[in-house]
Short mmCIF file of C-alpha atoms and ligand atoms in Angstrom, two decimals:
data_model
loop_
_atom_site.label_atom_id
_atom_site.label_comp_id
_atom_site.label_asym_id
_atom_site.label_seq_id
_atom_site.Cartn_x
_atom_site.Cartn_y
_atom_site.Cartn_z
CA MET A 1 0.00 0.00 0.00
CA SER A 2 1.35 3.47 -0.83
CA ALA A 3 1.60 6.12 1.91
CA ARG A 4 -1.14 8.05 0.13
CA GLU A 5 -3.52 5.07 0.30
CA HIS A 6 -2.56 4.47 3.93
CA GLU A 7 -3.16 8.16 4.79
CA ALA A 8 -6.59 8.05 3.20
CA LYS A 9 -7.72 5.45 5.72
CA HIS A 10 -7.58 7.73 8.76
CA LEU A 11 -6.74 11.28 7.67
CA LEU A 12 -9.32 13.81 6.52
CA GLN A 13 -8.83 14.22 2.79
CA VAL A 14 -8.37 17.98 2.63
CA TYR A 15 -5.06 18.28 0.78
CA SER A 16 -4.23 17.84 -2.87
CA GLN A 17 -0.79 16.23 -2.90
CA PHE A 18 2.21 15.89 -5.19
CA PRO A 19 2.67 12.36 -6.57
CA ILE A 20 5.87 11.69 -4.57
CA GLU A 21 6.37 10.10 -1.15
CA PRO A 22 9.63 11.27 0.47
CA THR A 23 11.06 8.99 3.11
CA ASN A 24 14.31 10.88 3.66
CA ALA A 25 15.73 14.29 2.75
CA GLN A 26 19.25 15.71 2.82
CA GLY A 27 20.43 19.15 1.74
CA VAL A 28 18.05 20.27 -1.02
CA TYR A 29 17.16 16.73 -2.10
CA LEU A 30 14.08 14.67 -1.29
CA HIS A 31 14.62 10.92 -1.54
CA CYS A 32 11.42 9.30 -2.80
CA ASN A 33 11.44 5.56 -3.46
CA GLY A 34 14.75 5.54 -5.29
CA ARG A 35 14.28 8.99 -6.88
CA LYS A 36 16.30 12.03 -5.83
CA VAL A 37 14.17 15.14 -6.32
CA ILE A 38 15.51 18.73 -6.00
CA ASP A 39 13.16 20.59 -3.70
CA PHE A 40 12.44 24.05 -5.11
CA TYR A 41 9.25 24.15 -3.02
CA GLY A 42 10.92 23.88 0.38
CA GLY A 43 7.88 22.41 2.12
CA HIS A 44 5.87 25.63 1.50
CA ALA A 45 8.86 27.98 2.13
CA VAL A 46 9.72 26.31 5.43
CA ALA A 47 13.01 24.45 4.94
CA ALA A 48 15.26 27.52 5.02
CA LEU A 49 18.40 25.47 5.71
CA GLY A 50 17.27 22.47 3.69
CA TYR A 51 17.16 19.05 5.31
CA GLY A 52 19.44 17.42 7.86
CA HIS A 53 21.47 20.59 8.42
CA PRO A 54 24.15 19.68 11.01
CA ALA A 55 23.67 22.89 13.05
CA MET A 56 19.93 22.23 13.35
CA LEU A 57 20.42 18.59 14.30
CA GLU A 58 23.02 19.48 16.94
CA THR A 59 20.81 22.23 18.35
CA LEU A 60 17.77 19.99 18.53
CA ASP A 61 19.67 17.11 20.09
CA ALA A 62 21.36 19.29 22.72
CA GLN A 63 18.16 21.15 23.63
CA ALA A 64 16.07 17.96 23.78
CA ARG A 65 18.58 16.39 26.16
CA SER A 66 18.88 19.44 28.42
CA LEU A 67 15.28 20.74 28.60
CA PHE A 68 12.65 19.29 26.29
CA PHE A 69 9.71 21.44 27.34
CA GLN A 70 8.47 24.01 29.75
CA SER A 71 5.68 26.50 29.09
CA ASN A 72 5.60 30.27 29.51
CA ALA A 73 4.84 29.73 33.19
CA VAL A 74 8.62 29.85 33.69
CA ALA A 75 11.38 32.02 32.22
CA MET A 76 14.09 30.27 30.19
CA GLU A 77 17.35 31.60 28.81
CA VAL A 78 16.79 29.76 25.51
CA ARG A 79 13.55 31.74 24.95
CA ALA A 80 15.19 35.04 25.92
CA GLN A 81 18.03 34.32 23.49
CA ALA A 82 15.66 33.47 20.62
CA ALA A 83 13.67 36.68 21.18
CA GLU A 84 16.86 38.75 21.27
CA THR A 85 18.21 37.13 18.09
CA LEU A 86 14.89 37.67 16.29
CA ALA A 87 14.53 41.28 17.48
CA ARG A 88 18.09 42.07 16.30
CA PHE A 89 17.34 40.49 12.91
CA ALA A 90 14.05 42.45 12.58
CA PRO A 91 13.83 45.99 11.15
CA PRO A 92 14.81 48.78 13.58
CA GLY A 93 12.13 49.62 16.13
CA LEU A 94 10.57 46.15 16.18
CA GLU A 95 12.02 44.75 19.37
CA HIS A 96 9.27 42.90 21.23
CA VAL A 97 8.37 39.31 20.43
CA PHE A 98 5.44 37.00 21.18
CA PHE A 99 6.07 33.39 20.13
CA VAL A 100 3.27 31.24 18.69
CA ASN A 101 3.10 28.05 16.60
CA SER A 102 1.98 29.08 13.12
CA GLY A 103 1.47 31.93 10.70
CA SER A 104 -2.28 31.99 11.20
CA GLU A 105 -1.83 32.27 14.95
CA ALA A 106 0.64 35.13 14.55
CA ASN A 107 -1.84 37.01 12.35
CA GLU A 108 -4.75 36.17 14.65
CA ASN A 109 -2.92 37.78 17.57
CA ALA A 110 -1.75 40.79 15.55
CA LEU A 111 -5.31 41.52 14.42
CA ARG A 112 -6.66 41.00 17.93
CA ILE A 113 -4.14 43.42 19.41
CA ALA A 114 -4.92 46.00 16.71
CA CYS A 115 -8.67 45.92 17.41
CA LYS A 116 -8.12 46.03 21.16
CA ILE A 117 -5.61 48.88 21.19
CA THR A 118 -7.43 51.10 18.70
CA GLY A 119 -10.96 50.22 19.85
CA ARG A 120 -11.88 50.07 16.15
CA SER A 121 -13.74 47.32 14.31
CA ARG A 122 -12.64 47.39 10.66
CA VAL A 123 -9.55 45.87 9.04
CA THR A 124 -8.26 46.57 5.55
CA ALA A 125 -6.59 43.84 3.51
CA ILE A 126 -5.36 43.52 -0.06
CA GLU A 127 -7.14 41.55 -2.77
CA HIS A 128 -5.45 38.18 -3.47
CA GLY A 129 -3.63 38.19 -0.11
CA PHE A 130 -3.39 35.03 2.01
CA HIS A 131 -3.11 35.22 5.80
CA GLY A 132 -4.22 31.82 7.11
CA ARG A 133 -7.18 29.68 8.03
CA THR A 134 -8.20 30.70 11.55
CA ALA A 135 -11.14 33.05 12.13
CA ALA A 136 -9.47 36.47 11.95
CA ALA A 137 -6.76 35.38 9.50
CA GLY A 138 -9.47 33.85 7.29
CA MET A 139 -11.44 37.10 7.32
CA VAL A 140 -8.56 38.98 5.68
CA THR A 141 -7.70 36.20 3.21
CA TRP A 142 -8.97 36.98 -0.27
CA GLY A 143 -11.60 34.53 -1.49
CA ALA A 144 -11.74 32.61 1.80
CA ARG A 145 -15.41 33.33 2.44
CA LYS A 146 -16.33 31.36 -0.67
CA THR A 147 -14.29 28.30 0.28
CA TRP A 148 -13.31 27.28 3.80
CA TYR A 149 -14.17 30.37 5.83
CA GLY A 150 -17.20 28.69 7.30
CA PHE A 151 -18.07 30.65 10.45
CA PRO A 152 -21.51 32.29 10.67
CA GLY A 153 -19.98 35.72 11.34
CA GLY A 154 -16.59 37.36 11.60
CA PRO A 155 -14.76 39.14 14.42
CA PHE A 156 -14.55 42.44 12.48
CA ASN A 157 -15.53 44.01 9.15
CA VAL A 158 -13.09 43.88 6.26
CA ASP A 159 -12.39 46.20 3.35
CA PHE A 160 -10.30 44.84 0.48
CA VAL A 161 -8.14 47.15 -1.66
CA PRO A 162 -7.44 46.03 -5.25
CA ARG A 163 -3.71 45.39 -5.38
CA ASN A 164 -1.58 48.22 -6.72
CA ASP A 165 -4.62 50.51 -7.02
CA VAL A 166 -3.16 53.61 -5.39
CA ASP A 167 -6.32 55.64 -5.97
CA ALA A 168 -8.47 53.09 -4.10
CA ILE A 169 -6.44 53.21 -0.87
CA ALA A 170 -7.90 56.36 0.69
CA GLY A 171 -11.48 55.08 0.28
CA LYS A 172 -10.68 51.81 2.08
CA ILE A 173 -8.89 53.12 5.17
CA SER A 174 -10.85 55.34 7.53
CA SER A 175 -10.85 56.49 11.16
CA GLU A 176 -12.71 53.21 11.89
CA THR A 177 -9.84 51.07 10.54
CA ALA A 178 -7.92 49.27 13.27
CA ALA A 179 -5.26 47.85 10.99
CA VAL A 180 -4.10 47.24 7.47
CA ILE A 181 -2.61 43.81 6.85
CA VAL A 182 -0.44 43.20 3.80
CA GLU A 183 1.91 40.63 2.26
CA LEU A 184 4.47 42.72 0.36
CA VAL A 185 5.10 39.77 -1.95
CA GLN A 186 1.84 37.82 -2.13
CA GLY A 187 3.04 34.24 -1.83
CA VAL A 188 0.05 32.00 -2.46
CA ALA A 189 -1.13 34.43 -5.18
CA GLY A 190 1.99 33.50 -7.18
CA ALA A 191 4.81 35.48 -5.53
CA TYR A 192 3.26 38.70 -6.79
CA ASP A 193 5.37 41.62 -5.57
CA LEU A 194 3.35 44.73 -4.87
CA ASP A 195 4.42 48.05 -6.45
CA GLN A 196 6.61 50.27 -4.31
CA LEU A 197 4.31 53.27 -4.90
CA PHE A 198 1.27 51.31 -3.69
CA VAL A 199 3.04 50.14 -0.53
CA THR A 200 4.43 53.61 0.25
CA ASN A 201 0.94 55.10 -0.11
CA LEU A 202 -0.60 52.37 2.00
CA ALA A 203 1.83 53.09 4.83
CA GLU A 204 1.24 56.85 4.55
CA VAL A 205 -2.56 56.54 4.69
CA CYS A 206 -2.28 54.16 7.66
CA ALA A 207 -0.23 56.72 9.56
CA LYS A 208 -2.65 59.52 8.64
CA LYS A 209 -5.75 57.60 9.76
CA GLY A 210 -4.20 56.06 12.88
CA ALA A 211 -4.54 52.51 11.53
CA LEU A 212 -1.80 50.07 12.55
CA LEU A 213 0.29 48.55 9.77
CA ILE A 214 0.71 44.76 10.01
CA VAL A 215 3.13 43.27 7.49
CA ASP A 216 2.60 39.53 7.10
CA GLU A 217 6.15 38.23 6.57
CA VAL A 218 5.20 34.59 7.07
CA GLN A 219 6.61 33.77 3.60
CA THR A 220 8.79 36.83 2.90
CA GLY A 221 10.62 36.94 6.25
CA ILE A 222 13.77 35.32 7.67
CA GLY A 223 16.02 36.09 4.71
CA ARG A 224 13.89 34.62 1.92
CA CYS A 225 13.83 37.86 -0.05
CA GLY A 226 17.57 38.45 0.29
CA GLN A 227 17.09 40.80 3.27
CA PRO A 228 16.07 39.74 6.77
CA PHE A 229 12.54 41.08 6.10
CA ALA A 230 10.78 42.42 3.00
CA SER A 231 9.66 45.48 4.99
CA SER A 232 13.24 46.78 4.72
CA ILE A 233 13.25 46.28 0.94
CA TYR A 234 10.07 48.37 0.67
CA ALA A 235 11.36 50.86 3.28
CA VAL A 236 8.20 50.72 5.39
CA ASN A 237 8.09 50.75 9.18
CA PRO A 238 5.34 48.35 10.26
CA ASP A 239 3.83 48.48 13.73
CA MET A 240 3.81 44.68 13.70
CA ILE A 241 5.41 41.93 11.65
CA THR A 242 4.19 38.34 11.65
CA VAL A 243 6.53 35.43 10.87
CA ALA A 244 6.40 31.62 10.77
CA LYS A 245 7.44 29.06 8.10
CA SER A 246 11.28 29.40 7.88
CA ILE A 247 11.72 30.80 11.37
CA ALA A 248 12.71 27.46 12.94
CA GLY A 249 13.53 25.67 9.67
CA GLY A 250 10.67 23.16 9.92
CA PHE A 251 10.02 22.94 13.63
CA PRO A 252 6.55 24.44 14.28
CA CYS A 253 6.99 28.07 15.32
CA GLY A 254 5.63 31.51 14.57
CA ALA A 255 6.11 34.94 16.05
CA LEU A 256 4.64 38.37 16.29
CA ILE A 257 7.22 41.17 16.45
CA VAL A 258 5.92 44.58 17.55
CA ASN A 259 7.21 48.07 18.20
CA GLY A 260 7.60 49.67 21.63
CA ALA A 261 4.32 51.59 21.48
CA ILE A 262 2.33 48.37 20.98
CA ALA A 263 4.37 46.45 23.53
CA GLY A 264 3.47 49.16 26.04
CA GLU A 265 -0.24 48.49 25.49
CA VAL A 266 -0.05 44.73 25.98
CA GLY A 267 -0.22 43.50 29.53
CA LEU A 268 -0.47 40.41 31.70
CA GLY A 269 -2.96 37.87 30.40
CA ASP A 270 -3.66 39.67 27.10
CA LEU A 271 -2.04 36.92 25.01
CA GLY A 272 -1.15 33.31 25.62
CA SER A 273 -0.04 29.97 24.18
CA THR A 274 0.92 26.61 25.69
CA PHE A 275 3.48 25.59 23.09
CA GLY A 276 4.48 29.04 21.76
CA GLY A 277 8.02 29.85 22.92
CA GLY A 278 8.83 26.24 23.76
CA PRO A 279 12.54 25.49 24.17
CA LEU A 280 13.01 23.25 21.10
CA ALA A 281 11.49 25.86 18.76
CA CYS A 282 13.38 28.70 20.43
CA ALA A 283 16.74 26.95 20.23
CA LEU A 284 16.15 26.43 16.51
CA VAL A 285 15.09 30.05 15.90
CA HIS A 286 18.47 31.19 17.20
CA THR A 287 20.38 28.61 15.13
CA VAL A 288 18.49 29.21 11.87
CA ILE A 289 19.05 32.97 11.99
CA LYS A 290 22.70 32.52 13.01
CA VAL A 291 23.42 30.15 10.09
CA ILE A 292 21.65 32.49 7.63
CA GLN A 293 23.92 35.32 8.81
CA ASP A 294 27.18 33.38 9.28
CA ASP A 295 26.93 31.59 5.92
CA ASN A 296 25.86 34.72 4.00
CA LEU A 297 22.79 32.91 2.73
CA MET A 298 20.97 36.14 1.87
CA ASP A 299 23.75 36.98 -0.63
CA ASN A 300 23.32 33.49 -2.08
CA VAL A 301 19.58 34.15 -2.48
CA LEU A 302 20.22 37.40 -4.34
CA GLU A 303 22.88 35.91 -6.60
CA LEU A 304 20.86 32.85 -7.61
CA SER A 305 17.61 34.74 -8.12
CA ARG A 306 19.52 37.12 -10.41
CA MET A 307 20.90 34.12 -12.29
CA LEU A 308 17.36 32.87 -12.92
CA ALA A 309 16.06 36.31 -13.95
CA GLU A 310 18.91 36.60 -16.48
CA ALA A 311 18.06 33.19 -17.96
CA CYS A 312 14.40 34.13 -18.53
CA PRO A 313 12.42 33.93 -20.71
CA VAL A 314 13.24 30.24 -21.03
CA GLY A 315 11.12 27.35 -22.36
CA PRO A 316 7.48 27.88 -21.28
CA VAL A 317 8.45 30.68 -18.84
CA GLU A 318 7.87 34.20 -20.15
CA SER A 319 8.67 36.24 -17.04
CA VAL A 320 9.63 36.10 -13.35
CA GLN A 321 7.88 37.94 -10.51
CA GLY A 322 8.62 38.08 -6.79
CA ILE A 323 11.81 38.78 -4.88
CA GLY A 324 14.79 36.60 -3.87
CA PHE A 325 13.67 33.01 -3.24
CA LEU A 326 9.96 33.83 -3.29
CA LEU A 327 9.50 33.69 -7.05
CA GLY A 328 6.61 33.20 -9.44
CA LEU A 329 7.43 31.98 -12.94
CA ARG A 330 4.74 33.11 -15.35
CA CYS A 331 4.16 30.64 -18.17
CA ARG A 332 2.75 30.96 -21.66
CA ARG A 333 0.58 27.92 -20.92
CA ASN A 334 -1.04 26.34 -17.88
CA ALA A 335 1.55 26.32 -15.08
CA SER A 336 0.33 23.02 -13.61
CA GLU A 337 1.46 21.25 -16.81
CA VAL A 338 4.95 22.68 -16.29
CA VAL A 339 4.90 21.65 -12.61
CA ASP A 340 4.16 18.05 -13.72
CA GLU A 341 6.79 18.11 -16.47
CA LEU A 342 9.47 19.38 -14.06
CA LEU A 343 8.57 16.75 -11.48
CA ALA A 344 8.98 14.10 -14.17
CA ARG A 345 12.56 15.50 -14.40
CA ASP A 346 13.00 15.23 -10.61
CA ILE A 347 12.47 18.93 -9.87
CA LEU A 348 9.73 19.86 -7.40
CA VAL A 349 8.15 23.31 -7.78
CA GLY A 350 4.86 24.63 -6.40
CA ASN A 351 1.57 25.67 -7.93
CA SER A 352 -0.06 29.00 -7.05
CA ALA A 353 -3.52 30.56 -7.06
CA ASP A 354 -2.69 31.98 -10.51
CA SER A 355 -3.11 29.22 -13.10
CA LYS A 356 -0.32 30.69 -15.24
CA VAL A 357 2.25 30.93 -12.42
CA PHE A 358 4.28 28.29 -10.59
CA ARG A 359 6.31 29.09 -7.51
CA LEU A 360 9.88 28.59 -6.32
CA LEU A 361 10.44 28.72 -2.55
CA PRO A 362 13.67 26.73 -2.24
CA PRO A 363 15.97 26.34 0.74
CA LEU A 364 18.34 29.32 1.06
CA ILE A 365 21.27 26.86 0.78
CA LEU A 366 20.44 26.12 -2.87
CA GLU A 367 23.55 26.11 -5.11
CA ARG A 368 24.29 27.36 -8.65
CA GLN A 369 24.28 23.80 -10.01
CA HIS A 370 20.69 23.31 -8.81
CA MET A 371 19.50 26.56 -10.38
CA GLN A 372 21.33 25.61 -13.59
CA GLN A 373 19.55 22.25 -13.60
CA LEU A 374 16.19 24.03 -13.33
CA ILE A 375 17.08 26.44 -16.15
CA ASP A 376 18.33 23.61 -18.39
CA SER A 377 15.20 21.57 -17.72
CA LEU A 378 12.92 24.51 -18.50
CA ALA A 379 14.80 25.07 -21.76
CA GLU A 380 13.96 21.50 -22.80
CA LEU A 381 10.22 21.90 -22.22
CA PRO A 382 7.78 22.96 -24.95
CA GLU A 383 6.98 26.69 -24.98
N1 PLP B 401 0.47 34.18 5.94
C1 PLP B 401 1.03 33.83 4.77
C2 PLP B 401 1.60 34.90 3.91
C3 PLP B 401 1.08 32.49 4.38
O1 PLP B 401 1.62 32.16 3.20
C4 PLP B 401 0.54 31.50 5.24
C5 PLP B 401 0.56 30.08 4.86
O2 PLP B 401 0.81 29.71 3.74
C6 PLP B 401 -0.04 31.90 6.45
C7 PLP B 401 -0.05 33.24 6.78
C8 PLP B 401 -0.62 30.89 7.40
O3 PLP B 401 0.41 30.20 8.00
P1 PLP B 401 0.13 28.78 8.72
O4 PLP B 401 -0.23 27.81 7.65
O5 PLP B 401 1.44 28.49 9.39
O6 PLP B 401 -0.96 29.00 9.69
#
């Protein structure tokens, strides 16, 4: 019986899956029943350091042996160190961290804080954005109401701004708006990078109307765009940043990073999590960020994404969108055909919500030879 057939016996069938079954992974390669597949999908942008990275294994082993778990009911140096490392990596002014377990949970808490602090009941989001599947995160996810956002009502009212429509911004942010939430590069939408002018205007109108700016860096953060956070690339100063995915390289973890003004408004009992800030996740947060910095992985991201951009158009790919290692390759034909054809050549890439775009979210340790293999394979495919 295949793993897929075995899964179907007891797991809810809610995921469409790639036709591979990895049993082992090392570096950027997934080993699947005798096949060695290059992972340009990175487990949904999670495997920042690839698989089996020695620093991660040593960290996990040492932390598991010394202190496997304690909750936030006690202080721990490993948690303090992770928060300090993350705050130093974050854009200036964002120095206060709340650890959670996922991207949705980070956004849920950011939105909750925004409504509470401002006393306002509207949130503005951007069309085609994705922020998660919990109640508040689902409210601000484009299209979610039609699919899995199944609650009878929502925690606040939402206004969606068409992306890059500068003229629409002012009409969608008012003195009733608690927060604006935005992905600067819309990941699920196909690594669609928003225009600088649109983002600058969004931040300006937020400041004018007293709405808090939440930048969802769940996909863009932790070096994936060639800078620690995409907020720096766009030169915006968010009140809050949310992160998850790469932050602990595959160990479940998320975080909310806020500025001093917000931290000053959050008090005892306002937020909470049993597993958030657990020692295994925290030890890995410190290690992942340290390796990204020590091994100059953000330079690697910039160099290899430039290499790909220079090779395009190639084969069925007519253009590249996105930044760094959050890339959308726009095809002349249906992207899912190209995804299948690449997988037949042992290269795993991801689909997106845009039928013409497939996504690359590879580990930051990817090498030139891997990018060259992708380019060569694309060149062999029909236009
Ligand atoms: N925000 C963004 C930008 C995402 O891409 C995702 C997941 O894909 C989420 C939030 C939700 O994260 P999680 O699945 O960890 O809850």
